[in-house]
Amino acid sequence: MNVEILEKTDTNLRFVIRDADAPFVNALRRIIISEVPCMAIDEVVILENSSMIQDEVLAHRLGLVPIKTDLNAYNLREECVCKSKFGCNLCRVALTLDVEATDTTTVYSGSLVSENAAIVPVSANIPLVKLAPGQKLKLEADVRLGRGKEHAKWQPVAVCAYKNMPQIKINPKLCDACGECVKVCPKAVFAVAEGKVEVRNLLACTLCLDCVDACPKNPKAVEVTWDKNTFIFNLESTGALPPERILQEAVKILDKKTADFLKELAGEKDETS
Amino acid sequence: MIIPIRCFTCGKLIADKWEDFARRVKAGEEAGKVLDSLGVKRYCCRRMLLSHIEIADEIIKFYEVAGKGKQLRGQ
């Protein structure tokens, strides 16, 4: 297997995986979506709320705020040494919010005060509520690690998807550069240059096959297939974790799952089963 | 009511881009170009900002008046 990174930014990671198969790449995708832990606000104690947003709606909004996650310093609640459902310093972070409006104001996520300066909302400019003069908001919010399978707020990614590597062949004997495929392609994969149709942007191809349908030649001059063992994987983080870290964690989880499975196969059943 | 925190479909954070978006569109910029410059690429996230109406700004006027009334009555 061979991995080539196409694009890497703070939140985005696009790479090609060669010599892999679909079940493996799909396992990776599903683990990233549902099992890589990240942090989110889970419980909110509302002490005072005279704003126009109801308590439960506000709590839901807070839950969806992506939080910068430190996976090294914190444990999942169910795996923590404290074995308490209320949590300890290793599995919970408290955020507090206390505002009283004198003018009409918007309360932003930046007003949330964290007990750990590293565990804060991804952006300080998320509007949480609007307050009219005299309205008050006072609350305590508990942040904890969780997994996407429990609630989508613990999903570390916005987009996590792959597609097969497209393979486009243009038969120079049949093609007369009529340009029909250039016109119809929604992703501008083709271009006409020097009386010939060229593939300019192979990776953008979505395999829709519109170009094949649009080709007036019979047999068709353009042929679109895909490589079953090469994948273009696209990952966009919510900002909670860097995208490369998400991938590393997913691989670790997959490794553990396969190791556990092999152990079970070898007959080392645990007592509960 | 108030801008949703995340895109309903993909889960991308969009709330932090709303005020910038609303201000620039009001100032006369083309909405599509503002979205491009804010890095909102997918149409699921774009519709979140494009079709949002901040009703909170309308409702809050009633609370402002109610607050003033209380002040006048000395409560």
Coordinates of C-alpha atoms in Angstrom, one line a residue:
Chain A
M1 CA 0.0 0.0 0.0
N2 CA 1.2 3.5 -0.8
V3 CA -0.2 6.8 0.2
E4 CA 0.4 10.1 -1.6
I5 CA -0.8 13.4 -0.1
L6 CA -2.4 15.7 -2.7
E7 CA -3.5 18.6 -0.4
K8 CA -3.0 19.4 3.2
T9 CA -4.3 22.4 5.1
D10 CA -5.3 23.1 8.7
T11 CA -8.6 21.4 8.2
N12 CA -8.4 19.5 5.0
L13 CA -6.5 16.4 3.9
R14 CA -6.8 14.8 0.4
F15 CA -4.7 11.8 -0.4
V16 CA -4.4 8.9 -2.8
I17 CA -4.2 5.3 -1.5
R18 CA -2.8 2.9 -4.0
D19 CA -2.9 -1.0 -3.8
A20 CA -5.7 -1.1 -1.2
D21 CA -9.1 -2.6 -1.4
A22 CA -12.6 -1.0 -0.8
P23 CA -13.3 -2.9 2.4
F24 CA -10.2 -1.5 4.0
V25 CA -10.7 2.1 2.9
N26 CA -14.3 1.9 3.9
A27 CA -13.4 0.6 7.3
L28 CA -11.1 3.6 7.7
R29 CA -13.9 5.9 6.7
R30 CA -16.4 4.4 9.0
I31 CA -14.0 4.4 12.0
I32 CA -13.2 8.1 11.4
I33 CA -16.9 9.0 11.3
S34 CA -18.1 6.9 14.3
E35 CA -15.2 6.0 16.5
V36 CA -12.4 8.5 16.5
P37 CA -13.0 10.4 19.8
C38 CA -13.2 14.2 20.0
M39 CA -14.5 16.7 22.6
A40 CA -17.9 18.3 22.8
I41 CA -20.1 19.9 25.5
D42 CA -22.2 17.2 26.9
E43 CA -24.0 18.5 30.0
V44 CA -25.1 22.0 30.7
V45 CA -26.3 23.4 34.0
I46 CA -28.3 26.5 33.4
L47 CA -28.3 28.7 36.5
E48 CA -29.9 31.7 34.9
N49 CA -31.3 32.3 31.4
S50 CA -33.6 35.2 30.7
S51 CA -32.7 35.3 27.0
M52 CA -35.2 34.5 24.2
I53 CA -33.5 31.2 23.5
Q54 CA -34.9 28.4 25.6
D55 CA -32.7 26.4 27.9
E56 CA -32.8 23.2 25.9
V57 CA -32.2 25.0 22.6
L58 CA -29.3 26.8 24.0
A59 CA -27.9 23.5 25.4
H60 CA -28.2 21.9 22.0
R61 CA -26.4 24.9 20.4
L62 CA -23.6 24.6 22.9
G63 CA -23.3 20.9 22.2
L64 CA -22.7 21.5 18.6
V65 CA -19.8 24.0 19.1
P66 CA -16.6 22.2 18.0
I67 CA -14.0 22.1 20.8
K68 CA -10.3 21.9 20.4
T69 CA -9.4 18.4 21.6
D70 CA -6.4 17.1 23.5
L71 CA -6.5 13.3 23.1
N72 CA -3.2 12.8 25.0
A73 CA -4.3 14.4 28.3
Y74 CA -7.9 13.2 28.5
N75 CA -9.6 9.8 28.7
L76 CA -13.0 8.7 27.5
R77 CA -15.4 8.8 30.4
E78 CA -16.2 5.0 30.2
E79 CA -12.5 4.2 30.1
C80 CA -11.3 6.6 32.7
V81 CA -9.6 5.5 35.9
C82 CA -12.1 7.4 38.0
K83 CA -15.0 5.0 37.0
S84 CA -17.4 7.8 37.9
K85 CA -20.3 8.9 35.8
F86 CA -19.6 12.5 36.9
G87 CA -16.0 12.3 35.7
C88 CA -12.8 13.6 37.1
N89 CA -10.0 16.0 36.0
L90 CA -8.8 13.4 33.5
C91 CA -12.2 13.0 31.7
R92 CA -14.0 16.3 32.0
V93 CA -13.4 20.0 31.5
A94 CA -15.7 22.7 32.9
L95 CA -16.6 25.7 30.9
T96 CA -18.5 28.6 32.4
L97 CA -20.4 31.5 30.9
D98 CA -21.7 34.5 32.8
V99 CA -23.0 37.6 31.0
E100 CA -25.4 40.3 31.7
A101 CA -26.4 42.7 28.9
T102 CA -26.5 46.4 29.4
D103 CA -27.1 47.0 25.7
T104 CA -28.4 44.6 23.0
T105 CA -25.5 42.2 22.6
T106 CA -24.6 39.0 21.0
V107 CA -22.9 36.4 23.2
Y108 CA -20.1 34.6 21.4
S109 CA -18.3 31.3 22.0
G110 CA -15.3 33.4 23.0
S111 CA -17.1 34.3 26.3
L112 CA -17.0 30.7 27.4
V113 CA -14.3 30.5 30.1
S114 CA -12.5 27.2 30.2
E115 CA -10.6 25.7 33.2
N116 CA -8.0 24.4 30.7
A117 CA -6.8 27.1 28.3
A118 CA -6.1 24.4 25.6
I119 CA -9.7 23.1 25.6
V120 CA -11.7 26.0 24.0
P121 CA -14.1 26.4 21.1
V122 CA -12.5 26.1 17.7
S123 CA -13.6 29.6 16.9
A124 CA -14.3 32.5 19.3
N125 CA -16.8 34.1 16.9
I126 CA -19.7 31.7 17.1
P127 CA -22.9 33.5 18.0
L128 CA -24.6 31.6 20.9
V129 CA -27.5 33.9 21.9
K130 CA -28.6 37.5 21.6
L131 CA -29.4 39.4 24.7
A132 CA -31.6 42.5 25.2
P133 CA -30.7 45.0 27.9
G134 CA -31.2 43.5 31.4
Q135 CA -31.2 39.9 30.2
K136 CA -28.8 37.5 32.0
L137 CA -27.2 34.2 31.1
K138 CA -25.3 32.1 33.6
L139 CA -24.3 28.5 33.0
E140 CA -21.8 25.7 33.5
A141 CA -21.0 23.3 30.7
D142 CA -19.2 20.0 30.9
V143 CA -16.9 19.0 28.1
R144 CA -16.0 15.4 27.6
L145 CA -14.6 13.0 25.0
G146 CA -17.1 11.0 23.1
R147 CA -17.5 9.1 19.8
G148 CA -19.5 9.9 16.7
K149 CA -21.6 6.8 17.1
E150 CA -23.1 8.2 20.3
H151 CA -23.9 11.7 18.9
A152 CA -22.8 13.5 15.7
K153 CA -21.4 16.3 17.8
W154 CA -18.5 14.0 18.6
Q155 CA -17.7 13.4 15.0
P156 CA -14.3 14.9 14.3
V157 CA -15.0 15.4 10.6
A158 CA -17.4 17.3 8.4
V159 CA -16.6 15.4 5.2
C160 CA -15.0 12.0 5.1
A161 CA -15.4 10.3 1.7
Y162 CA -13.5 8.4 -0.9
K163 CA -13.9 7.6 -4.6
N164 CA -12.1 5.3 -7.0
M165 CA -9.3 6.7 -9.1
P166 CA -10.8 7.6 -12.6
Q167 CA -9.2 6.3 -15.7
I168 CA -10.2 8.1 -18.9
K169 CA -9.2 6.9 -22.3
I170 CA -9.7 8.9 -25.5
N171 CA -9.4 6.9 -28.7
P172 CA -7.5 9.2 -31.1
K173 CA -8.7 7.2 -34.1
L174 CA -12.4 7.8 -33.3
C175 CA -12.3 11.3 -31.7
D176 CA -12.7 14.3 -34.0
A177 CA -12.5 16.8 -31.2
C178 CA -16.2 17.8 -31.6
G179 CA -16.0 19.1 -28.0
E180 CA -19.3 17.6 -26.8
C181 CA -17.6 15.9 -23.8
V182 CA -15.9 19.2 -22.9
K183 CA -19.2 21.0 -22.8
V184 CA -21.1 18.4 -20.8
C185 CA -18.5 17.7 -18.1
P186 CA -19.6 19.4 -14.9
K187 CA -16.1 19.3 -13.4
A188 CA -14.2 20.6 -16.5
V189 CA -12.1 17.5 -16.8
F190 CA -11.5 17.9 -20.5
A191 CA -10.1 20.6 -22.8
V192 CA -9.6 20.9 -26.5
A193 CA -6.0 21.8 -27.5
E194 CA -4.5 21.7 -31.0
G195 CA -7.5 19.9 -32.5
K196 CA -7.4 17.1 -29.8
V197 CA -9.4 16.5 -26.7
E198 CA -7.2 16.2 -23.6
V199 CA -7.8 15.1 -20.1
R200 CA -6.7 18.1 -18.0
N201 CA -8.0 17.4 -14.5
L202 CA -8.3 13.7 -14.0
L203 CA -8.7 13.8 -10.2
A204 CA -11.8 16.0 -10.4
C205 CA -13.7 13.4 -12.4
T206 CA -16.8 12.2 -10.5
L207 CA -17.3 9.1 -12.8
C208 CA -20.7 10.4 -13.9
L209 CA -20.2 9.1 -17.4
D210 CA -22.0 12.1 -19.0
C211 CA -19.1 12.5 -21.4
V212 CA -19.6 8.9 -22.7
D213 CA -23.3 9.6 -23.2
A214 CA -22.6 12.9 -24.9
C215 CA -20.1 11.5 -27.4
P216 CA -21.8 11.3 -30.8
K217 CA -19.4 8.7 -32.1
N218 CA -20.4 5.0 -32.3
P219 CA -18.5 3.2 -30.9
K220 CA -17.7 5.9 -28.3
A221 CA -14.4 7.7 -28.6
V222 CA -14.2 8.3 -24.8
E223 CA -14.0 5.5 -22.3
V224 CA -14.3 6.1 -18.5
T225 CA -13.4 3.3 -16.1
W226 CA -12.0 3.3 -12.6
D227 CA -9.2 1.6 -10.8
K228 CA -10.7 -0.7 -8.1
N229 CA -7.6 -0.6 -6.0
T230 CA -6.8 3.1 -6.0
F231 CA -8.8 5.6 -3.9
I232 CA -8.9 9.3 -3.6
F233 CA -9.8 10.0 0.0
N234 CA -11.0 13.4 1.2
L235 CA -11.1 14.4 4.9
E236 CA -12.3 17.7 6.3
S237 CA -11.9 18.2 10.0
T238 CA -14.4 20.3 12.0
G239 CA -11.3 21.9 13.6
A240 CA -11.4 19.7 16.8
L241 CA -8.4 17.7 15.7
P242 CA -5.9 18.2 12.9
P243 CA -6.9 15.9 9.9
E244 CA -3.6 13.9 10.0
R245 CA -4.2 13.1 13.7
I246 CA -7.7 11.9 12.9
L247 CA -6.3 9.5 10.3
Q248 CA -3.6 8.3 12.7
E249 CA -6.2 7.6 15.4
A250 CA -8.4 5.8 13.0
V251 CA -5.5 3.5 12.0
K252 CA -4.7 2.8 15.6
I253 CA -8.4 1.9 16.3
L254 CA -8.5 -0.4 13.3
D255 CA -5.3 -2.1 14.4
K256 CA -6.7 -2.7 17.8
K257 CA -9.9 -4.1 16.4
T258 CA -8.1 -6.6 14.1
A259 CA -5.7 -7.6 17.0
D260 CA -8.8 -8.2 19.3
F261 CA -10.4 -10.2 16.5
L262 CA -7.4 -12.4 16.0
K263 CA -7.1 -13.0 19.7
E264 CA -10.7 -14.2 19.8
L265 CA -10.1 -16.5 16.8
A266 CA -7.1 -18.0 18.6
G267 CA -9.6 -19.0 21.4
E268 CA -8.6 -16.5 24.1
K269 CA -12.2 -15.7 24.8
D270 CA -12.9 -13.3 27.6
E271 CA -15.0 -14.6 30.5
T272 CA -18.1 -12.7 29.6
S273 CA -18.8 -14.4 26.3
Chain B
M1 CA -34.3 32.2 14.7
I2 CA -30.5 32.5 15.1
I3 CA -27.9 31.1 12.7
P4 CA -27.4 27.3 13.2
I5 CA -24.0 26.4 14.6
R6 CA -23.3 23.7 11.9
C7 CA -24.4 22.8 8.5
F8 CA -27.4 20.5 8.8
T9 CA -26.0 18.1 6.1
C10 CA -22.3 17.8 6.5
G11 CA -21.6 19.3 10.0
K12 CA -19.2 22.0 9.0
L13 CA -19.0 25.0 11.4
I14 CA -20.8 27.9 9.7
A15 CA -22.1 30.1 12.5
D16 CA -18.8 32.0 12.9
K17 CA -19.0 33.1 9.2
W18 CA -22.6 34.4 9.4
E19 CA -22.0 38.0 10.6
D20 CA -19.2 38.6 8.1
F21 CA -21.3 37.1 5.4
A22 CA -24.4 39.2 6.3
R23 CA -22.4 42.4 6.6
R24 CA -20.7 42.0 3.3
V25 CA -23.8 41.0 1.4
K26 CA -25.6 44.0 2.8
A27 CA -22.7 46.2 1.7
G28 CA -23.5 45.1 -1.9
E29 CA -21.0 42.3 -2.5
E30 CA -22.2 39.3 -4.5
A31 CA -23.3 36.5 -2.1
G32 CA -21.7 33.7 -4.1
K33 CA -18.3 35.4 -4.1
V34 CA -18.5 36.2 -0.4
L35 CA -19.1 32.5 0.2
D36 CA -16.2 31.5 -1.9
S37 CA -13.9 33.9 0.0
L38 CA -15.1 32.5 3.3
G39 CA -14.2 29.0 2.2
V40 CA -17.7 27.7 2.1
K41 CA -17.4 25.3 -0.8
R42 CA -20.2 22.7 -0.7
Y43 CA -23.8 23.7 -1.6
C44 CA -25.1 22.2 1.6
C45 CA -23.1 24.7 3.6
R46 CA -23.8 27.5 1.2
R47 CA -27.5 27.2 1.4
M48 CA -27.2 27.5 5.2
L49 CA -25.9 31.0 5.0
L50 CA -27.6 32.0 1.8
S51 CA -31.2 31.1 3.0
H52 CA -30.9 32.1 6.6
I53 CA -33.1 34.9 8.0
E54 CA -32.0 36.2 11.4
I55 CA -35.4 36.4 13.1
A56 CA -33.7 36.9 16.4
D57 CA -33.0 40.5 15.4
E58 CA -36.7 41.0 14.9
I59 CA -37.8 39.3 18.1
I60 CA -35.2 41.1 20.3
K61 CA -36.9 44.4 19.6
F62 CA -39.9 43.3 21.8
Y63 CA -37.5 42.4 24.6
E64 CA -35.8 45.8 24.3
V65 CA -39.1 47.6 24.6
A66 CA -40.2 45.3 27.5
G67 CA -36.8 46.1 29.2
K68 CA -37.3 49.8 28.8
G69 CA -40.9 49.6 30.2
K70 CA -39.5 47.8 33.3
Q71 CA -36.9 50.5 33.8
L72 CA -39.6 53.2 33.6
R73 CA -41.8 51.5 36.1
G74 CA -38.7 51.2 38.4
Q75 CA -38.7 47.4 38.5

